[in-house]
PDB file of N, CA and C in Angstrom:
ATOM      1  N   MET A   1      12.915   3.488  16.385  1.00  0.00           N
ATOM      2  CA  MET A   1      12.132   4.650  16.815  1.00  0.00           C
ATOM      3  C   MET A   1      11.329   5.170  15.547  1.00  0.00           C
ATOM      4  N   VAL A   2      10.085   5.569  15.778  1.00  0.00           N
ATOM      5  CA  VAL A   2       9.196   6.015  14.796  1.00  0.00           C
ATOM      6  C   VAL A   2       9.533   7.444  14.397  1.00  0.00           C
ATOM      7  N   THR A   3       9.474   7.601  12.964  1.00  0.00           N
ATOM      8  CA  THR A   3       9.682   9.039  12.532  1.00  0.00           C
ATOM      9  C   THR A   3       8.417   9.565  12.093  1.00  0.00           C
ATOM     10  N   HIS A   4       7.983  10.660  12.671  1.00  0.00           N
ATOM     11  CA  HIS A   4       6.760  11.324  12.294  1.00  0.00           C
ATOM     12  C   HIS A   4       6.931  12.464  11.115  1.00  0.00           C
ATOM     13  N   PHE A   5       5.777  12.822  10.484  1.00  0.00           N
ATOM     14  CA  PHE A   5       5.889  13.823   9.511  1.00  0.00           C
ATOM     15  C   PHE A   5       5.500  15.142  10.085  1.00  0.00           C
ATOM     16  N   LYS A   6       6.458  16.071   9.843  1.00  0.00           N
ATOM     17  CA  LYS A   6       6.219  17.433  10.584  1.00  0.00           C
ATOM     18  C   LYS A   6       5.919  18.451   9.379  1.00  0.00           C
ATOM     19  N   ILE A   7       4.824  19.128   9.683  1.00  0.00           N
ATOM     20  CA  ILE A   7       4.413  20.189   8.717  1.00  0.00           C
ATOM     21  C   ILE A   7       3.900  21.419   9.446  1.00  0.00           C
ATOM     22  N   SER A   8       4.400  22.536   9.137  1.00  0.00           N
ATOM     23  CA  SER A   8       4.038  23.797   9.715  1.00  0.00           C
ATOM     24  C   SER A   8       4.169  23.853  11.321  1.00  0.00           C
ATOM     25  N   GLY A   9       5.300  23.180  11.686  1.00  0.00           N
ATOM     26  CA  GLY A   9       5.633  23.134  13.126  1.00  0.00           C
ATOM     27  C   GLY A   9       4.839  22.104  13.955  1.00  0.00           C
ATOM     28  N   HIS A  10       4.047  21.324  13.394  1.00  0.00           N
ATOM     29  CA  HIS A  10       3.222  20.236  14.036  1.00  0.00           C
ATOM     30  C   HIS A  10       3.357  18.951  13.502  1.00  0.00           C
ATOM     31  N   LEU A  11       3.010  17.871  14.127  1.00  0.00           N
ATOM     32  CA  LEU A  11       3.088  16.544  13.578  1.00  0.00           C
ATOM     33  C   LEU A  11       1.738  16.213  12.960  1.00  0.00           C
ATOM     34  N   ALA A  12       1.846  15.591  11.730  1.00  0.00           N
ATOM     35  CA  ALA A  12       0.571  15.264  11.025  1.00  0.00           C
ATOM     36  C   ALA A  12      -0.375  14.427  11.782  1.00  0.00           C
ATOM     37  N   CYS A  13       0.159  13.512  12.613  1.00  0.00           N
ATOM     38  CA  CYS A  13      -0.683  12.582  13.345  1.00  0.00           C
ATOM     39  C   CYS A  13      -1.364  13.173  14.597  1.00  0.00           C
ATOM     40  N   GLY A  14      -0.861  14.410  14.999  1.00  0.00           N
ATOM     41  CA  GLY A  14      -1.434  15.107  16.177  1.00  0.00           C
ATOM     42  C   GLY A  14      -0.694  14.745  17.516  1.00  0.00           C
ATOM     43  N   ARG A  15       0.276  13.984  17.495  1.00  0.00           N
ATOM     44  CA  ARG A  15       0.981  13.628  18.723  1.00  0.00           C
ATOM     45  C   ARG A  15       1.779  14.900  19.126  1.00  0.00           C
ATOM     46  N   GLU A  16       2.077  14.905  20.440  1.00  0.00           N
ATOM     47  CA  GLU A  16       2.918  16.020  20.957  1.00  0.00           C
ATOM     48  C   GLU A  16       4.031  15.496  21.933  1.00  0.00           C
ATOM     49  N   GLY A  17       5.185  16.038  21.922  1.00  0.00           N
ATOM     50  CA  GLY A  17       6.263  15.582  22.812  1.00  0.00           C
ATOM     51  C   GLY A  17       7.529  16.096  22.435  1.00  0.00           C
ATOM     52  N   LYS A  18       8.395  16.242  23.364  1.00  0.00           N
ATOM     53  CA  LYS A  18       9.729  16.828  23.068  1.00  0.00           C
ATOM     54  C   LYS A  18      10.639  15.835  22.596  1.00  0.00           C
ATOM     55  N   LYS A  19      10.451  14.545  22.756  1.00  0.00           N
ATOM     56  CA  LYS A  19      11.409  13.507  22.351  1.00  0.00           C
ATOM     57  C   LYS A  19      11.030  12.755  21.043  1.00  0.00           C
ATOM     58  N   LEU A  20       9.982  13.242  20.441  1.00  0.00           N
ATOM     59  CA  LEU A  20       9.562  12.477  19.256  1.00  0.00           C
ATOM     60  C   LEU A  20      10.410  12.891  18.018  1.00  0.00           C
ATOM     61  N   GLN A  21      10.780  11.951  17.214  1.00  0.00           N
ATOM     62  CA  GLN A  21      11.630  12.224  16.180  1.00  0.00           C
ATOM     63  C   GLN A  21      10.678  12.551  14.927  1.00  0.00           C
ATOM     64  N   ALA A  22      11.041  13.641  14.274  1.00  0.00           N
ATOM     65  CA  ALA A  22      10.193  14.195  13.205  1.00  0.00           C
ATOM     66  C   ALA A  22      11.054  14.687  11.999  1.00  0.00           C
ATOM     67  N   THR A  23      10.468  14.621  10.818  1.00  0.00           N
ATOM     68  CA  THR A  23      11.105  15.145   9.557  1.00  0.00           C
ATOM     69  C   THR A  23      10.107  15.630   8.584  1.00  0.00           C
ATOM     70  N   THR A  24      10.596  16.560   7.672  1.00  0.00           N
ATOM     71  CA  THR A  24       9.708  17.083   6.702  1.00  0.00           C
ATOM     72  C   THR A  24       9.889  16.363   5.362  1.00  0.00           C
ATOM     73  N   ASP A  25      10.774  15.426   5.349  1.00  0.00           N
ATOM     74  CA  ASP A  25      11.014  14.448   4.215  1.00  0.00           C
ATOM     75  C   ASP A  25      10.015  13.361   4.237  1.00  0.00           C
ATOM     76  N   SER A  26       8.966  13.371   3.370  1.00  0.00           N
ATOM     77  CA  SER A  26       7.956  12.383   3.422  1.00  0.00           C
ATOM     78  C   SER A  26       8.473  10.933   3.090  1.00  0.00           C
ATOM     79  N   GLY A  27       9.601  10.844   2.473  1.00  0.00           N
ATOM     80  CA  GLY A  27      10.141   9.527   2.264  1.00  0.00           C
ATOM     81  C   GLY A  27      10.728   8.752   3.461  1.00  0.00           C
ATOM     82  N   ARG A  28      11.041   9.527   4.495  1.00  0.00           N
ATOM     83  CA  ARG A  28      11.575   8.823   5.704  1.00  0.00           C
ATOM     84  C   ARG A  28      10.613   8.707   6.797  1.00  0.00           C
ATOM     85  N   VAL A  29       9.223   8.947   6.606  1.00  0.00           N
ATOM     86  CA  VAL A  29       8.217   8.816   7.601  1.00  0.00           C
ATOM     87  C   VAL A  29       7.893   7.425   7.787  1.00  0.00           C
ATOM     88  N   THR A  30       7.914   6.992   9.082  1.00  0.00           N
ATOM     89  CA  THR A  30       7.510   5.551   9.427  1.00  0.00           C
ATOM     90  C   THR A  30       6.235   5.512  10.295  1.00  0.00           C
ATOM     91  N   CYS A  31       5.697   6.621  10.710  1.00  0.00           N
ATOM     92  CA  CYS A  31       4.470   6.609  11.508  1.00  0.00           C
ATOM     93  C   CYS A  31       3.314   6.243  10.699  1.00  0.00           C
ATOM     94  N   ARG A  32       2.516   5.283  10.980  1.00  0.00           N
ATOM     95  CA  ARG A  32       1.394   4.842  10.235  1.00  0.00           C
ATOM     96  C   ARG A  32       0.268   5.955  10.273  1.00  0.00           C
ATOM     97  N   ASN A  33       0.100   6.566  11.410  1.00  0.00           N
ATOM     98  CA  ASN A  33      -0.919   7.546  11.525  1.00  0.00           C
ATOM     99  C   ASN A  33      -0.593   8.744  10.693  1.00  0.00           C
ATOM    100  N   CYS A  34       0.760   9.143  10.647  1.00  0.00           N
ATOM    101  CA  CYS A  34       1.092  10.293   9.751  1.00  0.00           C
ATOM    102  C   CYS A  34       0.952   9.965   8.370  1.00  0.00           C
ATOM    103  N   ARG A  35       1.180   8.742   7.991  1.00  0.00           N
ATOM    104  CA  ARG A  35       1.232   8.318   6.550  1.00  0.00           C
ATOM    105  C   ARG A  35      -0.261   8.271   6.046  1.00  0.00           C
ATOM    106  N   HIS A  36      -1.288   8.264   6.945  1.00  0.00           N
ATOM    107  CA  HIS A  36      -2.662   8.232   6.482  1.00  0.00           C
ATOM    108  C   HIS A  36      -3.375   9.616   6.596  1.00  0.00           C
ATOM    109  N   THR A  37      -2.625  10.690   6.677  1.00  0.00           N
ATOM    110  CA  THR A  37      -3.205  12.035   6.829  1.00  0.00           C
ATOM    111  C   THR A  37      -3.333  12.629   5.446  1.00  0.00           C
ATOM    112  N   GLU A  38      -4.083  13.621   5.357  1.00  0.00           N
ATOM    113  CA  GLU A  38      -4.297  14.305   4.155  1.00  0.00           C
ATOM    114  C   GLU A  38      -3.118  15.204   3.919  1.00  0.00           C
ATOM    115  N   ALA A  39      -2.403  15.789   4.853  1.00  0.00           N
ATOM    116  CA  ALA A  39      -1.214  16.546   4.728  1.00  0.00           C
ATOM    117  C   ALA A  39      -0.067  15.691   4.116  1.00  0.00           C
ATOM    118  N   PHE A  40       0.085  14.551   4.544  1.00  0.00           N
ATOM    119  CA  PHE A  40       1.085  13.577   3.980  1.00  0.00           C
ATOM    120  C   PHE A  40       0.762  13.277   2.546  1.00  0.00           C
ATOM    121  N   ALA A  41      -0.516  12.891   2.285  1.00  0.00           N
ATOM    122  CA  ALA A  41      -0.809  12.561   0.886  1.00  0.00           C
ATOM    123  C   ALA A  41      -0.605  13.682  -0.043  1.00  0.00           C
ATOM    124  N   THR A  42      -0.892  14.934   0.400  1.00  0.00           N
ATOM    125  CA  THR A  42      -0.646  16.083  -0.369  1.00  0.00           C
ATOM    126  C   THR A  42       0.717  16.326  -0.745  1.00  0.00           C
ATOM    127  N   GLU A  43       1.610  16.065   0.266  1.00  0.00           N
ATOM    128  CA  GLU A  43       3.012  16.276   0.075  1.00  0.00           C
ATOM    129  C   GLU A  43       3.514  15.217  -0.882  1.00  0.00           C
ATOM    130  N   ARG A  44       3.150  13.982  -0.847  1.00  0.00           N
ATOM    131  CA  ARG A  44       3.555  12.898  -1.666  1.00  0.00           C
ATOM    132  C   ARG A  44       3.191  13.194  -3.135  1.00  0.00           C
ATOM    133  N   GLU A  45       1.831  13.644  -3.285  1.00  0.00           N
ATOM    134  CA  GLU A  45       1.427  13.987  -4.644  1.00  0.00           C
ATOM    135  C   GLU A  45       2.267  15.058  -5.206  1.00  0.00           C
ATOM    136  N   SER A  46       2.569  16.105  -4.473  1.00  0.00           N
ATOM    137  CA  SER A  46       3.370  17.204  -5.026  1.00  0.00           C
ATOM    138  C   SER A  46       4.807  16.654  -5.352  1.00  0.00           C
ATOM    139  N   MET A  47       5.311  15.796  -4.653  1.00  0.00           N
ATOM    140  CA  MET A  47       6.579  15.198  -5.030  1.00  0.00           C
ATOM    141  C   MET A  47       6.550  14.365  -6.257  1.00  0.00           C
ATOM    142  N   GLU A  48       5.589  13.492  -6.365  1.00  0.00           N
ATOM    143  CA  GLU A  48       5.510  12.558  -7.499  1.00  0.00           C
ATOM    144  C   GLU A  48       4.887  13.196  -8.699  1.00  0.00           C
ATOM    145  N   GLY A  49       4.112  14.277  -8.616  1.00  0.00           N
ATOM    146  CA  GLY A  49       3.506  14.898  -9.620  1.00  0.00           C
ATOM    147  C   GLY A  49       2.171  14.291 -10.186  1.00  0.00           C
ATOM    148  N   THR A  50       1.857  13.076  -9.646  1.00  0.00           N
ATOM    149  CA  THR A  50       0.632  12.498  -9.970  1.00  0.00           C
ATOM    150  C   THR A  50      -0.171  12.150  -8.864  1.00  0.00           C
ATOM    151  N   SER A  51      -1.456  12.009  -8.941  1.00  0.00           N
ATOM    152  CA  SER A  51      -2.243  11.583  -7.826  1.00  0.00           C
ATOM    153  C   SER A  51      -2.633  10.030  -7.859  1.00  0.00           C
ATOM    154  N   PRO A  52      -2.707   9.417  -6.765  1.00  0.00           N
ATOM    155  CA  PRO A  52      -3.032   8.106  -6.775  1.00  0.00           C
ATOM    156  C   PRO A  52      -4.483   7.726  -7.316  1.00  0.00           C
ATOM    157  N   ALA A  53      -5.272   8.777  -7.314  1.00  0.00           N
ATOM    158  CA  ALA A  53      -6.611   8.697  -7.774  1.00  0.00           C
ATOM    159  C   ALA A  53      -6.677   8.606  -9.316  1.00  0.00           C
ATOM    160  N   ASP A  54      -5.578   9.153  -9.918  1.00  0.00           N
ATOM    161  CA  ASP A  54      -5.460   9.192 -11.383  1.00  0.00           C
ATOM    162  C   ASP A  54      -5.130   7.916 -11.930  1.00  0.00           C
ATOM    163  N   ALA A  55      -4.519   6.955 -11.214  1.00  0.00           N
ATOM    164  CA  ALA A  55      -4.039   5.698 -11.661  1.00  0.00           C
ATOM    165  C   ALA A  55      -5.194   4.833 -11.980  1.00  0.00           C
ATOM    166  N   PRO A  56      -5.199   4.123 -13.206  1.00  0.00           N
ATOM    167  CA  PRO A  56      -6.344   3.364 -13.641  1.00  0.00           C
ATOM    168  C   PRO A  56      -6.398   2.110 -12.770  1.00  0.00           C
ATOM    169  N   LEU A  57      -7.612   1.684 -12.355  1.00  0.00           N
ATOM    170  CA  LEU A  57      -7.908   0.538 -11.698  1.00  0.00           C
ATOM    171  C   LEU A  57      -8.143  -0.589 -12.692  1.00  0.00           C
ATOM    172  N   THR A  58      -7.224  -1.596 -12.698  1.00  0.00           N
ATOM    173  CA  THR A  58      -7.418  -2.610 -13.724  1.00  0.00           C
ATOM    174  C   THR A  58      -7.535  -4.007 -13.023  1.00  0.00           C
ATOM    175  N   GLY A  59      -8.039  -5.023 -13.689  1.00  0.00           N
ATOM    176  CA  GLY A  59      -8.123  -6.261 -13.135  1.00  0.00           C
ATOM    177  C   GLY A  59      -7.128  -7.232 -13.775  1.00  0.00           C
ATOM    178  N   GLU A  60      -5.924  -6.645 -14.193  1.00  0.00           N
ATOM    179  CA  GLU A  60      -4.985  -7.458 -14.915  1.00  0.00           C
ATOM    180  C   GLU A  60      -4.468  -8.609 -14.059  1.00  0.00           C
ATOM    181  N   TRP A  61      -4.269  -8.369 -12.750  1.00  0.00           N
ATOM    182  CA  TRP A  61      -3.662  -9.349 -11.873  1.00  0.00           C
ATOM    183  C   TRP A  61      -4.585 -10.617 -11.849  1.00  0.00           C
ATOM    184  N   ARG A  62      -5.882 -10.412 -12.030  1.00  0.00           N
ATOM    185  CA  ARG A  62      -6.759 -11.677 -11.884  1.00  0.00           C
ATOM    186  C   ARG A  62      -6.622 -12.470 -13.233  1.00  0.00           C
ATOM    187  N   ASN A  63      -6.497 -11.777 -14.320  1.00  0.00           N
ATOM    188  CA  ASN A  63      -6.297 -12.548 -15.562  1.00  0.00           C
ATOM    189  C   ASN A  63      -4.907 -13.166 -15.712  1.00  0.00           C
ATOM    190  N   ASN A  64      -3.895 -12.466 -15.124  1.00  0.00           N
ATOM    191  CA  ASN A  64      -2.529 -13.138 -15.098  1.00  0.00           C
ATOM    192  C   ASN A  64      -2.589 -14.363 -14.186  1.00  0.00           C
ATOM    193  N   TRP A  65      -3.214 -14.295 -13.028  1.00  0.00           N
ATOM    194  CA  TRP A  65      -3.382 -15.422 -12.123  1.00  0.00           C
ATOM    195  C   TRP A  65      -4.080 -16.562 -12.680  1.00  0.00           C
ATOM    196  N   ARG A  66      -5.201 -16.307 -13.437  1.00  0.00           N
ATOM    197  CA  ARG A  66      -5.884 -17.426 -14.100  1.00  0.00           C
ATOM    198  C   ARG A  66      -5.069 -18.091 -15.150  1.00  0.00           C
ATOM    199  N   ASN A  67      -4.340 -17.246 -15.869  1.00  0.00           N
ATOM    200  CA  ASN A  67      -3.349 -17.900 -16.797  1.00  0.00           C
ATOM    201  C   ASN A  67      -2.291 -18.736 -16.186  1.00  0.00           C
ATOM    202  N   LYS A  68      -1.753 -18.218 -15.145  1.00  0.00           N
ATOM    203  CA  LYS A  68      -0.732 -19.084 -14.368  1.00  0.00           C
ATOM    204  C   LYS A  68      -1.213 -20.289 -13.886  1.00  0.00           C
ATOM    205  N   LEU A  69      -2.391 -20.333 -13.219  1.00  0.00           N
ATOM    206  CA  LEU A  69      -2.995 -21.562 -12.696  1.00  0.00           C
ATOM    207  C   LEU A  69      -3.440 -22.498 -13.741  1.00  0.00           C
ATOM    208  N   ALA A  70      -3.957 -21.957 -14.971  1.00  0.00           N
ATOM    209  CA  ALA A  70      -4.373 -22.855 -15.974  1.00  0.00           C
ATOM    210  C   ALA A  70      -3.097 -23.484 -16.591  1.00  0.00           C
ATOM    211  N   GLY A  71      -1.962 -22.950 -16.585  1.00  0.00           N
ATOM    212  CA  GLY A  71      -0.726 -23.387 -17.190  1.00  0.00           C
ATOM    213  C   GLY A  71      -0.016 -24.375 -16.242  1.00  0.00           C
ATOM    214  N   MET A  72      -0.391 -24.505 -14.995  1.00  0.00           N
ATOM    215  CA  MET A  72       0.348 -25.427 -14.064  1.00  0.00           C
ATOM    216  C   MET A  72      -0.232 -26.830 -14.337  1.00  0.00           C
ATOM    217  N   PRO A  73       0.721 -27.898 -14.250  1.00  0.00           N
ATOM    218  CA  PRO A  73       0.289 -29.230 -14.479  1.00  0.00           C
ATOM    219  C   PRO A  73      -0.455 -29.793 -13.222  1.00  0.00           C
ATOM    220  N   GLY A  74      -1.350 -30.734 -13.447  1.00  0.00           N
ATOM    221  CA  GLY A  74      -2.031 -31.317 -12.349  1.00  0.00           C
ATOM    222  C   GLY A  74      -3.286 -30.576 -11.914  1.00  0.00           C
ATOM    223  N   GLN A  75      -3.859 -31.151 -10.916  1.00  0.00           N
ATOM    224  CA  GLN A  75      -5.136 -30.474 -10.454  1.00  0.00           C
ATOM    225  C   GLN A  75      -5.049 -30.075  -8.946  1.00  0.00           C
ATOM    226  N   ASN A  76      -3.952 -30.423  -8.321  1.00  0.00           N
ATOM    227  CA  ASN A  76      -3.789 -30.195  -6.917  1.00  0.00           C
ATOM    228  C   ASN A  76      -3.016 -28.902  -6.721  1.00  0.00           C
ATOM    229  N   ARG A  77      -3.737 -27.746  -6.660  1.00  0.00           N
ATOM    230  CA  ARG A  77      -3.120 -26.458  -6.466  1.00  0.00           C
ATOM    231  C   ARG A  77      -4.017 -25.548  -5.646  1.00  0.00           C
ATOM    232  N   LEU A  78      -3.524 -24.641  -4.954  1.00  0.00           N
ATOM    233  CA  LEU A  78      -4.201 -23.716  -4.242  1.00  0.00           C
ATOM    234  C   LEU A  78      -3.679 -22.295  -4.601  1.00  0.00           C
ATOM    235  N   PRO A  79      -4.366 -21.195  -4.434  1.00  0.00           N
ATOM    236  CA  PRO A  79      -5.732 -21.126  -4.004  1.00  0.00           C
ATOM    237  C   PRO A  79      -6.711 -21.395  -5.075  1.00  0.00           C
ATOM    238  N   ARG A  80      -8.006 -21.816  -4.606  1.00  0.00           N
ATOM    239  CA  ARG A  80      -9.031 -22.072  -5.508  1.00  0.00           C
ATOM    240  C   ARG A  80      -9.975 -20.873  -5.629  1.00  0.00           C
ATOM    241  N   GLY A  81     -10.977 -20.957  -6.381  1.00  0.00           N
ATOM    242  CA  GLY A  81     -11.878 -19.859  -6.534  1.00  0.00           C
ATOM    243  C   GLY A  81     -12.075 -19.323  -7.914  1.00  0.00           C
ATOM    244  N   PHE A  82     -11.311 -19.830  -8.831  1.00  0.00           N
ATOM    245  CA  PHE A  82     -11.452 -19.330 -10.218  1.00  0.00           C
ATOM    246  C   PHE A  82     -12.110 -20.461 -11.086  1.00  0.00           C
ATOM    247  N   PRO A  83     -12.884 -20.196 -12.084  1.00  0.00           N
ATOM    248  CA  PRO A  83     -13.589 -21.192 -12.851  1.00  0.00           C
ATOM    249  C   PRO A  83     -12.505 -22.167 -13.543  1.00  0.00           C
ATOM    250  N   GLY A  84     -12.883 -23.385 -13.652  1.00  0.00           N
ATOM    251  CA  GLY A  84     -12.007 -24.321 -14.168  1.00  0.00           C
ATOM    252  C   GLY A  84     -10.985 -24.969 -13.243  1.00  0.00           C
ATOM    253  N   GLN A  85     -11.187 -24.720 -11.925  1.00  0.00           N
ATOM    254  CA  GLN A  85     -10.224 -25.193 -10.854  1.00  0.00           C
ATOM    255  C   GLN A  85     -11.023 -25.856  -9.910  1.00  0.00           C
ATOM    256  N   PHE A  86     -11.392 -27.108 -10.011  1.00  0.00           N
ATOM    257  CA  PHE A  86     -12.339 -27.734  -9.165  1.00  0.00           C
ATOM    258  C   PHE A  86     -11.689 -28.701  -8.115  1.00  0.00           C
ATOM    259  N   PHE A  87     -10.399 -29.081  -8.205  1.00  0.00           N
ATOM    260  CA  PHE A  87      -9.792 -30.004  -7.342  1.00  0.00           C
ATOM    261  C   PHE A  87      -8.795 -29.305  -6.410  1.00  0.00           C
ATOM    262  N   VAL A  88      -8.540 -29.948  -5.205  1.00  0.00           N
ATOM    263  CA  VAL A  88      -7.573 -29.416  -4.299  1.00  0.00           C
ATOM    264  C   VAL A  88      -6.508 -30.488  -4.192  1.00  0.00           C
TER     265      VAL A  88
END
């Protein structure tokens, strides 16, 4: 059963019904529509104390992946798409 996010007596996703399961604890919400609302994001930010927009966007994963592929023996490896990796 899907658990919705309840705020101010209403569900964040806009659904209505007497048999819908709802909670004010944002950690237990499983409704995808509720999780993508501004009310839910605001609640999560206030709980964590930081905003997801404040997190730095880095490309470290790409460099780590290049290093991992470069360190693998042989030329038969997937996925392709990085320089220095011409064979499949």
